[in-house]
């Protein structure tokens, strides 16, 4: 479900979510199990691994002015924002850099990349940020049993997770 972008918002209301998007999802999951016993001692080990990625094959996207603004073809949930290039080291560097509307940069502030090289940091400089690697889950389930006493453990992890903080 996506919100259409092709029409006019002249009436002041957002369009409803419609079933007009196409998302290509790919992934795999693997799990191995090994169990054995030595006398009365029973044990098992079960590693697992999975990865998942989705791509916006089609979203009703209005034509964009620059190619770095396009969302079609990128992973679902790809965050967009300004690309940081470090911090301004001196006031002279901050004063001679592209201007962010309504803000006077100072030494120690974040320096953003002027993608369209027009001397302004504005909505035309917003691009995909973060990475585009697949979300990966992994884990290990293991345990043993001996004379009615058993111990089991589940260890889990995730890699390539991105969280985009905005607002409070």
Short mmCIF file of N, CA and C in Angstrom, two decimals:
data_model
loop_
_atom_site.label_atom_id
_atom_site.label_comp_id
_atom_site.label_asym_id
_atom_site.label_seq_id
_atom_site.Cartn_x
_atom_site.Cartn_y
_atom_site.Cartn_z
N UNK A 1 0.85 -1.18 0.00
CA UNK A 1 0.00 0.00 0.00
C UNK A 1 0.89 1.23 0.00
N UNK A 2 0.64 2.12 -0.94
CA UNK A 2 1.39 3.37 -1.00
C UNK A 2 0.45 4.52 -1.26
N UNK A 3 0.95 5.72 -0.98
CA UNK A 3 0.16 6.91 -1.24
C UNK A 3 0.51 7.43 -2.63
N UNK A 4 -0.48 7.65 -3.51
CA UNK A 4 -0.17 8.11 -4.86
C UNK A 4 0.44 9.50 -4.86
N UNK A 5 1.32 9.74 -5.82
CA UNK A 5 2.00 11.03 -5.92
C UNK A 5 1.63 11.80 -7.18
N UNK A 6 0.89 11.19 -8.10
CA UNK A 6 0.66 11.79 -9.40
C UNK A 6 -0.34 12.92 -9.44
N UNK A 7 -1.21 13.06 -8.48
CA UNK A 7 -2.27 14.05 -8.55
C UNK A 7 -1.94 15.33 -7.82
N UNK A 8 -2.91 16.20 -7.77
CA UNK A 8 -2.76 17.49 -7.11
C UNK A 8 -3.35 17.42 -5.71
N UNK A 9 -2.74 18.12 -4.79
CA UNK A 9 -3.24 18.19 -3.41
C UNK A 9 -4.03 19.49 -3.21
N UNK A 10 -4.70 19.94 -4.23
CA UNK A 10 -5.40 21.22 -4.21
C UNK A 10 -6.51 21.25 -3.16
N UNK A 11 -7.06 20.11 -2.82
CA UNK A 11 -8.15 20.07 -1.84
C UNK A 11 -7.65 20.05 -0.40
N UNK A 12 -6.34 19.98 -0.19
CA UNK A 12 -5.77 20.06 1.14
C UNK A 12 -5.79 18.76 1.92
N UNK A 13 -6.12 17.66 1.29
CA UNK A 13 -6.15 16.37 1.99
C UNK A 13 -5.18 15.41 1.31
N UNK A 14 -4.65 14.49 2.07
CA UNK A 14 -3.78 13.46 1.50
C UNK A 14 -4.61 12.41 0.79
N UNK A 15 -4.02 11.83 -0.22
CA UNK A 15 -4.67 10.72 -0.91
C UNK A 15 -4.66 9.50 0.00
N UNK A 16 -5.63 8.62 -0.13
CA UNK A 16 -5.62 7.40 0.68
C UNK A 16 -4.54 6.43 0.19
N UNK A 17 -4.16 5.50 1.03
CA UNK A 17 -3.22 4.46 0.62
C UNK A 17 -3.91 3.53 -0.37
N UNK A 18 -3.22 3.23 -1.46
CA UNK A 18 -3.78 2.37 -2.50
C UNK A 18 -2.84 1.20 -2.77
N UNK A 19 -3.40 0.13 -3.29
CA UNK A 19 -2.62 -1.06 -3.61
C UNK A 19 -2.05 -0.91 -5.03
N UNK A 20 -1.10 0.02 -5.19
CA UNK A 20 -0.53 0.29 -6.51
C UNK A 20 0.98 0.14 -6.54
N UNK A 21 1.58 -0.29 -5.46
CA UNK A 21 3.03 -0.45 -5.43
C UNK A 21 3.45 -1.86 -5.80
N UNK A 22 4.68 -1.98 -6.27
CA UNK A 22 5.25 -3.29 -6.56
C UNK A 22 6.58 -3.38 -5.81
N UNK A 23 6.67 -4.36 -4.94
CA UNK A 23 7.89 -4.57 -4.16
C UNK A 23 8.40 -5.97 -4.45
N UNK A 24 9.68 -6.06 -4.78
CA UNK A 24 10.33 -7.34 -5.02
C UNK A 24 11.07 -7.74 -3.74
N UNK A 25 10.70 -8.87 -3.18
CA UNK A 25 11.30 -9.34 -1.93
C UNK A 25 12.10 -10.60 -2.18
N UNK A 26 13.30 -10.63 -1.62
CA UNK A 26 14.16 -11.79 -1.78
C UNK A 26 14.81 -12.11 -0.45
N UNK A 27 15.05 -13.39 -0.25
CA UNK A 27 15.72 -13.80 0.97
C UNK A 27 15.84 -15.30 1.05
N UNK A 28 16.48 -15.75 2.11
CA UNK A 28 16.65 -17.18 2.33
C UNK A 28 16.83 -17.42 3.82
N UNK A 29 16.57 -18.65 4.21
CA UNK A 29 16.71 -19.03 5.61
C UNK A 29 17.35 -20.41 5.66
N UNK A 30 18.31 -20.56 6.56
CA UNK A 30 19.02 -21.83 6.71
C UNK A 30 19.04 -22.21 8.18
N UNK A 31 18.86 -23.50 8.44
CA UNK A 31 18.95 -24.00 9.80
C UNK A 31 19.50 -25.42 9.76
N UNK A 32 20.45 -25.68 10.62
CA UNK A 32 21.03 -27.01 10.75
C UNK A 32 20.76 -27.51 12.16
N UNK A 33 20.58 -28.80 12.30
CA UNK A 33 20.38 -29.37 13.62
C UNK A 33 21.27 -30.59 13.77
N UNK A 34 21.96 -30.63 14.91
CA UNK A 34 22.76 -31.80 15.23
C UNK A 34 22.41 -32.18 16.66
N UNK A 35 22.06 -33.46 16.86
CA UNK A 35 21.79 -33.95 18.22
C UNK A 35 22.41 -35.32 18.38
N UNK A 36 22.82 -35.58 19.59
CA UNK A 36 23.49 -36.85 19.86
C UNK A 36 23.38 -37.11 21.36
N UNK A 37 23.86 -38.28 21.76
CA UNK A 37 23.91 -38.59 23.19
C UNK A 37 25.17 -39.39 23.47
N UNK A 38 25.66 -39.18 24.66
CA UNK A 38 26.79 -39.94 25.17
C UNK A 38 26.32 -40.53 26.49
N UNK A 39 25.98 -41.78 26.48
CA UNK A 39 25.39 -42.40 27.66
C UNK A 39 24.06 -41.75 27.97
N UNK A 40 23.92 -41.21 29.17
CA UNK A 40 22.69 -40.53 29.60
C UNK A 40 22.70 -39.04 29.26
N UNK A 41 23.79 -38.56 28.70
CA UNK A 41 23.93 -37.13 28.37
C UNK A 41 23.45 -36.90 26.94
N UNK A 42 22.31 -36.19 26.79
CA UNK A 42 21.75 -35.85 25.48
C UNK A 42 22.06 -34.37 25.21
N UNK A 43 22.43 -34.05 23.99
CA UNK A 43 22.71 -32.65 23.66
C UNK A 43 22.30 -32.35 22.22
N UNK A 44 22.13 -31.06 21.95
CA UNK A 44 21.81 -30.62 20.58
C UNK A 44 22.41 -29.24 20.35
N UNK A 45 22.64 -28.94 19.09
CA UNK A 45 23.10 -27.62 18.67
C UNK A 45 22.39 -27.31 17.35
N UNK A 46 21.90 -26.10 17.23
CA UNK A 46 21.05 -25.74 16.08
C UNK A 46 21.34 -24.30 15.64
N UNK A 47 22.33 -24.10 14.76
CA UNK A 47 22.57 -22.75 14.25
C UNK A 47 21.55 -22.39 13.16
N UNK A 48 21.26 -21.09 13.04
CA UNK A 48 20.35 -20.63 11.99
C UNK A 48 20.84 -19.30 11.43
N UNK A 49 20.45 -19.04 10.20
CA UNK A 49 20.85 -17.83 9.50
C UNK A 49 19.78 -17.48 8.48
N UNK A 50 19.42 -16.21 8.38
CA UNK A 50 18.48 -15.79 7.34
C UNK A 50 18.82 -14.37 6.91
N UNK A 51 18.47 -14.06 5.67
CA UNK A 51 18.62 -12.70 5.18
C UNK A 51 17.39 -12.34 4.36
N UNK A 52 17.15 -11.04 4.28
CA UNK A 52 15.95 -10.55 3.63
C UNK A 52 16.21 -9.16 3.06
N UNK A 53 15.71 -8.91 1.86
CA UNK A 53 15.80 -7.59 1.28
C UNK A 53 14.61 -7.36 0.36
N UNK A 54 14.12 -6.14 0.35
CA UNK A 54 13.02 -5.79 -0.54
C UNK A 54 13.43 -4.57 -1.36
N UNK A 55 12.97 -4.53 -2.61
CA UNK A 55 13.25 -3.41 -3.50
C UNK A 55 11.94 -2.84 -4.02
N UNK A 56 11.87 -1.52 -4.05
CA UNK A 56 10.71 -0.85 -4.62
C UNK A 56 10.83 -0.92 -6.14
N UNK A 57 10.15 -1.89 -6.75
CA UNK A 57 10.16 -2.03 -8.20
C UNK A 57 9.32 -0.93 -8.83
N UNK A 58 8.19 -0.60 -8.20
CA UNK A 58 7.36 0.51 -8.67
C UNK A 58 6.70 1.17 -7.48
N UNK A 59 6.88 2.47 -7.37
CA UNK A 59 6.10 3.29 -6.46
C UNK A 59 5.63 4.49 -7.28
N UNK A 60 4.41 4.89 -7.09
CA UNK A 60 3.84 5.98 -7.88
C UNK A 60 4.58 7.26 -7.55
N UNK A 61 5.74 7.39 -8.16
CA UNK A 61 6.67 8.45 -7.82
C UNK A 61 6.61 9.58 -8.85
N UNK A 62 6.46 10.79 -8.36
CA UNK A 62 6.49 11.95 -9.25
C UNK A 62 7.90 12.07 -9.84
N UNK A 63 8.01 12.59 -11.06
CA UNK A 63 9.34 12.76 -11.66
C UNK A 63 10.23 13.63 -10.76
N UNK A 64 11.47 13.22 -10.62
CA UNK A 64 12.42 13.93 -9.75
C UNK A 64 13.37 14.77 -10.59
N UNK A 65 13.84 15.83 -9.98
CA UNK A 65 14.75 16.75 -10.68
C UNK A 65 16.15 16.15 -10.85
N UNK A 66 16.58 15.35 -9.88
CA UNK A 66 17.92 14.76 -9.91
C UNK A 66 17.83 13.26 -9.67
N UNK A 67 18.73 12.48 -10.25
CA UNK A 67 18.65 11.02 -10.11
C UNK A 67 18.82 10.51 -8.67
N UNK A 68 19.57 11.22 -7.83
CA UNK A 68 19.77 10.76 -6.45
C UNK A 68 18.52 10.92 -5.58
N UNK A 69 17.48 11.55 -6.09
CA UNK A 69 16.24 11.72 -5.34
C UNK A 69 15.24 10.59 -5.61
N UNK A 70 15.50 9.76 -6.60
CA UNK A 70 14.57 8.70 -6.99
C UNK A 70 14.53 7.58 -5.96
N UNK A 71 13.33 7.14 -5.64
CA UNK A 71 13.13 6.05 -4.66
C UNK A 71 12.92 4.70 -5.34
N UNK A 72 12.43 4.69 -6.57
CA UNK A 72 12.19 3.44 -7.29
C UNK A 72 13.52 2.72 -7.51
N UNK A 73 13.53 1.43 -7.22
CA UNK A 73 14.73 0.61 -7.38
C UNK A 73 15.56 0.49 -6.11
N UNK A 74 15.23 1.26 -5.09
CA UNK A 74 15.96 1.19 -3.82
C UNK A 74 15.24 0.25 -2.85
N UNK A 75 15.93 -0.19 -1.82
CA UNK A 75 15.28 -1.05 -0.82
C UNK A 75 14.08 -0.37 -0.16
N UNK A 76 13.09 -1.17 0.20
CA UNK A 76 11.95 -0.65 0.93
C UNK A 76 12.41 -0.09 2.27
N UNK A 77 11.91 1.06 2.64
CA UNK A 77 12.29 1.69 3.90
C UNK A 77 13.63 2.40 3.86
N UNK A 78 14.21 2.58 2.67
CA UNK A 78 15.50 3.26 2.55
C UNK A 78 15.39 4.67 3.11
N UNK A 79 16.22 5.03 4.11
CA UNK A 79 16.15 6.40 4.64
C UNK A 79 16.78 7.41 3.67
N UNK A 80 16.23 8.61 3.66
CA UNK A 80 16.75 9.71 2.86
C UNK A 80 17.07 10.88 3.78
N UNK A 81 18.10 11.63 3.43
CA UNK A 81 18.49 12.80 4.22
C UNK A 81 19.69 13.46 3.58
N UNK A 82 20.30 14.36 4.33
CA UNK A 82 21.51 15.03 3.86
C UNK A 82 22.73 14.14 4.14
N UNK A 83 23.69 14.18 3.25
CA UNK A 83 24.91 13.38 3.41
C UNK A 83 25.93 14.22 4.18
N UNK A 84 26.30 13.76 5.36
CA UNK A 84 27.27 14.46 6.20
C UNK A 84 28.69 14.17 5.71
N UNK A 85 29.51 15.21 5.71
CA UNK A 85 30.91 15.07 5.28
C UNK A 85 31.88 15.38 6.41
N UNK A 86 31.42 15.30 7.64
CA UNK A 86 32.29 15.61 8.77
C UNK A 86 31.82 16.89 9.44
N UNK A 87 32.74 17.52 10.16
CA UNK A 87 32.43 18.75 10.89
C UNK A 87 33.27 19.90 10.34
N UNK A 88 32.72 21.11 10.41
CA UNK A 88 33.51 22.28 10.06
C UNK A 88 34.61 22.44 11.10
N UNK A 89 35.85 22.55 10.66
CA UNK A 89 36.98 22.65 11.58
C UNK A 89 37.24 24.09 12.02
N UNK A 90 36.96 25.05 11.15
CA UNK A 90 37.20 26.46 11.48
C UNK A 90 35.98 27.28 11.04
N UNK A 91 35.91 28.50 11.58
CA UNK A 91 34.83 29.40 11.19
C UNK A 91 35.00 29.82 9.74
N UNK A 92 36.23 29.95 9.27
CA UNK A 92 36.48 30.32 7.87
C UNK A 92 35.95 29.24 6.93
N UNK A 93 36.14 27.97 7.28
CA UNK A 93 35.62 26.87 6.47
C UNK A 93 34.09 26.89 6.45
N UNK A 94 33.47 27.14 7.59
CA UNK A 94 32.01 27.19 7.68
C UNK A 94 31.46 28.36 6.86
N UNK A 95 32.13 29.50 6.89
CA UNK A 95 31.66 30.68 6.17
C UNK A 95 31.79 30.54 4.66
N UNK A 96 32.76 29.74 4.20
CA UNK A 96 33.00 29.61 2.76
C UNK A 96 32.29 28.39 2.16
N UNK A 97 31.52 27.67 2.93
CA UNK A 97 30.83 26.47 2.45
C UNK A 97 29.43 26.81 1.96
N UNK A 98 28.78 25.86 1.25
CA UNK A 98 27.39 26.08 0.83
C UNK A 98 26.50 26.43 2.01
N UNK A 99 25.52 27.27 1.76
CA UNK A 99 24.66 27.83 2.80
C UNK A 99 23.41 26.98 2.97
N UNK A 100 23.02 26.73 4.22
CA UNK A 100 21.75 26.10 4.53
C UNK A 100 20.77 27.22 4.84
N UNK A 101 19.66 27.26 4.12
CA UNK A 101 18.71 28.36 4.25
C UNK A 101 18.29 28.58 5.70
N UNK A 102 18.40 29.82 6.16
CA UNK A 102 17.97 30.17 7.51
C UNK A 102 18.92 29.77 8.61
N UNK A 103 20.15 29.38 8.26
CA UNK A 103 21.08 28.93 9.29
C UNK A 103 22.48 29.38 8.94
N UNK A 104 23.19 29.93 9.90
CA UNK A 104 24.58 30.32 9.73
C UNK A 104 25.47 29.27 10.40
N UNK A 105 26.21 28.53 9.58
CA UNK A 105 27.05 27.46 10.10
C UNK A 105 28.21 28.03 10.90
N UNK A 106 28.65 27.27 11.90
CA UNK A 106 29.77 27.65 12.75
C UNK A 106 30.73 26.48 12.85
N UNK A 107 31.94 26.76 13.28
CA UNK A 107 32.93 25.71 13.50
C UNK A 107 32.34 24.69 14.47
N UNK A 108 32.48 23.40 14.14
CA UNK A 108 31.95 22.32 14.98
C UNK A 108 30.62 21.80 14.49
N UNK A 109 29.94 22.52 13.59
CA UNK A 109 28.67 22.07 13.03
C UNK A 109 28.92 20.99 11.96
N UNK A 110 27.88 20.25 11.65
CA UNK A 110 27.97 19.21 10.62
C UNK A 110 28.03 19.87 9.24
N UNK A 111 28.95 19.40 8.41
CA UNK A 111 29.08 19.88 7.04
C UNK A 111 28.34 18.91 6.14
N UNK A 112 27.39 19.42 5.34
CA UNK A 112 26.60 18.58 4.45
C UNK A 112 27.06 18.76 3.00
N UNK A 113 26.91 17.70 2.22
CA UNK A 113 27.33 17.70 0.82
C UNK A 113 26.30 18.44 -0.05
N UNK A 114 26.78 19.34 -0.88
CA UNK A 114 25.95 20.08 -1.84
C UNK A 114 25.93 19.25 -3.13
N UNK A 115 24.97 18.34 -3.25
CA UNK A 115 24.95 17.39 -4.36
C UNK A 115 24.77 18.05 -5.72
N UNK A 116 23.93 19.07 -5.80
CA UNK A 116 23.70 19.69 -7.10
C UNK A 116 24.62 20.90 -7.33
N UNK A 117 25.49 21.18 -6.39
CA UNK A 117 26.53 22.21 -6.49
C UNK A 117 25.98 23.58 -6.86
N UNK A 118 24.85 23.95 -6.21
CA UNK A 118 24.28 25.27 -6.45
C UNK A 118 24.60 26.26 -5.33
N UNK A 119 25.42 25.85 -4.36
CA UNK A 119 25.80 26.73 -3.26
C UNK A 119 24.80 26.76 -2.13
N UNK A 120 23.71 25.99 -2.24
CA UNK A 120 22.69 25.94 -1.20
C UNK A 120 22.50 24.49 -0.75
N UNK A 121 22.28 24.30 0.54
CA UNK A 121 21.89 22.99 1.07
C UNK A 121 20.38 23.07 1.28
N UNK A 122 19.64 22.38 0.42
CA UNK A 122 18.18 22.41 0.48
C UNK A 122 17.62 21.05 0.09
N UNK A 123 16.32 20.99 -0.17
CA UNK A 123 15.66 19.71 -0.47
C UNK A 123 16.22 19.04 -1.72
N UNK A 124 16.89 19.80 -2.58
CA UNK A 124 17.49 19.20 -3.79
C UNK A 124 18.76 18.42 -3.48
N UNK A 125 19.25 18.52 -2.25
CA UNK A 125 20.46 17.81 -1.84
C UNK A 125 20.16 16.58 -0.99
N UNK A 126 18.90 16.23 -0.86
CA UNK A 126 18.49 15.05 -0.10
C UNK A 126 18.70 13.81 -0.97
N UNK A 127 19.33 12.79 -0.39
CA UNK A 127 19.63 11.56 -1.13
C UNK A 127 19.51 10.37 -0.19
N UNK A 128 19.63 9.18 -0.75
CA UNK A 128 19.62 7.96 0.06
C UNK A 128 20.82 7.99 1.00
N UNK A 129 20.58 7.71 2.26
CA UNK A 129 21.67 7.64 3.24
C UNK A 129 21.66 6.26 3.88
N UNK A 130 22.72 5.92 4.54
CA UNK A 130 22.84 4.59 5.12
C UNK A 130 23.35 3.62 4.08
N UNK A 131 23.04 2.36 4.26
CA UNK A 131 23.50 1.33 3.33
C UNK A 131 22.31 0.62 2.71
N UNK A 132 22.60 -0.24 1.75
CA UNK A 132 21.54 -0.97 1.06
C UNK A 132 21.78 -2.48 1.14
N UNK A 133 22.42 -2.93 2.20
CA UNK A 133 22.69 -4.36 2.39
C UNK A 133 21.46 -5.06 2.96
N UNK A 134 21.31 -6.35 2.71
CA UNK A 134 20.13 -7.07 3.22
C UNK A 134 20.15 -7.21 4.75
N UNK A 135 18.98 -7.20 5.32
CA UNK A 135 18.81 -7.42 6.75
C UNK A 135 19.14 -8.88 7.04
N UNK A 136 20.01 -9.12 8.01
CA UNK A 136 20.50 -10.46 8.28
C UNK A 136 20.23 -10.83 9.74
N UNK A 137 19.67 -12.02 9.94
CA UNK A 137 19.42 -12.55 11.28
C UNK A 137 20.25 -13.82 11.46
N UNK A 138 20.72 -14.05 12.66
CA UNK A 138 21.46 -15.27 12.93
C UNK A 138 21.21 -15.69 14.37
N UNK A 139 21.42 -16.95 14.64
CA UNK A 139 21.18 -17.41 15.99
C UNK A 139 21.76 -18.78 16.24
N UNK A 140 21.73 -19.17 17.49
CA UNK A 140 22.22 -20.47 17.90
C UNK A 140 21.34 -20.96 19.04
N UNK A 141 20.70 -22.11 18.81
CA UNK A 141 19.87 -22.75 19.82
C UNK A 141 20.64 -23.98 20.27
N UNK A 142 20.88 -24.12 21.56
CA UNK A 142 21.65 -25.27 22.03
C UNK A 142 21.17 -25.70 23.41
N UNK A 143 21.51 -26.91 23.76
CA UNK A 143 21.11 -27.39 25.07
C UNK A 143 21.55 -28.82 25.33
N UNK A 144 21.30 -29.23 26.57
CA UNK A 144 21.62 -30.60 26.95
C UNK A 144 20.64 -31.07 28.02
N UNK A 145 20.60 -32.39 28.18
CA UNK A 145 19.75 -33.01 29.19
C UNK A 145 20.55 -34.13 29.83
N UNK A 146 20.46 -34.20 31.16
CA UNK A 146 21.18 -35.24 31.88
C UNK A 146 20.37 -35.61 33.13
N UNK A 147 19.90 -36.83 33.22
CA UNK A 147 19.15 -37.35 34.38
C UNK A 147 18.00 -36.44 34.81
N UNK A 148 17.15 -36.05 33.87
CA UNK A 148 15.98 -35.23 34.19
C UNK A 148 16.27 -33.76 34.37
N UNK A 149 17.50 -33.35 34.25
CA UNK A 149 17.88 -31.94 34.35
C UNK A 149 18.26 -31.47 32.96
N UNK A 150 17.67 -30.37 32.53
CA UNK A 150 18.03 -29.88 31.19
C UNK A 150 18.29 -28.38 31.21
N UNK A 151 19.14 -27.96 30.29
CA UNK A 151 19.50 -26.57 30.10
C UNK A 151 19.40 -26.27 28.61
N UNK A 152 18.74 -25.15 28.29
CA UNK A 152 18.62 -24.74 26.90
C UNK A 152 18.94 -23.25 26.82
N UNK A 153 19.52 -22.85 25.70
CA UNK A 153 19.86 -21.45 25.49
C UNK A 153 19.58 -21.08 24.05
N UNK A 154 19.16 -19.85 23.85
CA UNK A 154 18.93 -19.32 22.52
C UNK A 154 19.68 -18.00 22.42
N UNK A 155 20.62 -17.93 21.50
CA UNK A 155 21.38 -16.72 21.25
C UNK A 155 20.95 -16.18 19.89
N UNK A 156 20.68 -14.88 19.81
CA UNK A 156 20.21 -14.31 18.56
C UNK A 156 20.94 -13.01 18.28
N UNK A 157 21.01 -12.67 16.99
CA UNK A 157 21.63 -11.41 16.60
C UNK A 157 21.05 -10.94 15.28
N UNK A 158 21.35 -9.70 14.96
CA UNK A 158 20.91 -9.11 13.70
C UNK A 158 22.04 -8.23 13.18
N UNK A 159 22.19 -8.18 11.87
CA UNK A 159 23.20 -7.35 11.23
C UNK A 159 22.55 -6.53 10.13
N UNK A 160 23.18 -5.45 9.78
CA UNK A 160 22.73 -4.55 8.71
C UNK A 160 21.41 -3.88 9.03
N UNK A 161 21.08 -3.74 10.28
CA UNK A 161 19.85 -3.08 10.71
C UNK A 161 20.09 -1.58 10.71
N UNK A 162 19.18 -0.83 10.12
CA UNK A 162 19.25 0.62 10.13
C UNK A 162 18.03 1.17 10.85
N UNK A 163 18.26 2.12 11.71
CA UNK A 163 17.16 2.80 12.38
C UNK A 163 17.33 4.28 12.11
N UNK A 164 16.31 4.89 11.56
CA UNK A 164 16.36 6.30 11.22
C UNK A 164 15.60 7.07 12.29
N UNK A 165 16.33 7.80 13.12
CA UNK A 165 15.68 8.57 14.18
C UNK A 165 15.24 9.93 13.64
N UNK A 166 13.98 10.25 13.85
CA UNK A 166 13.50 11.58 13.50
C UNK A 166 12.51 12.01 14.58
N UNK A 167 12.47 13.28 14.83
CA UNK A 167 11.59 13.77 15.89
C UNK A 167 12.18 13.51 17.26
N UNK A 168 11.32 13.40 18.26
CA UNK A 168 11.81 13.18 19.62
C UNK A 168 12.36 11.82 19.70
#
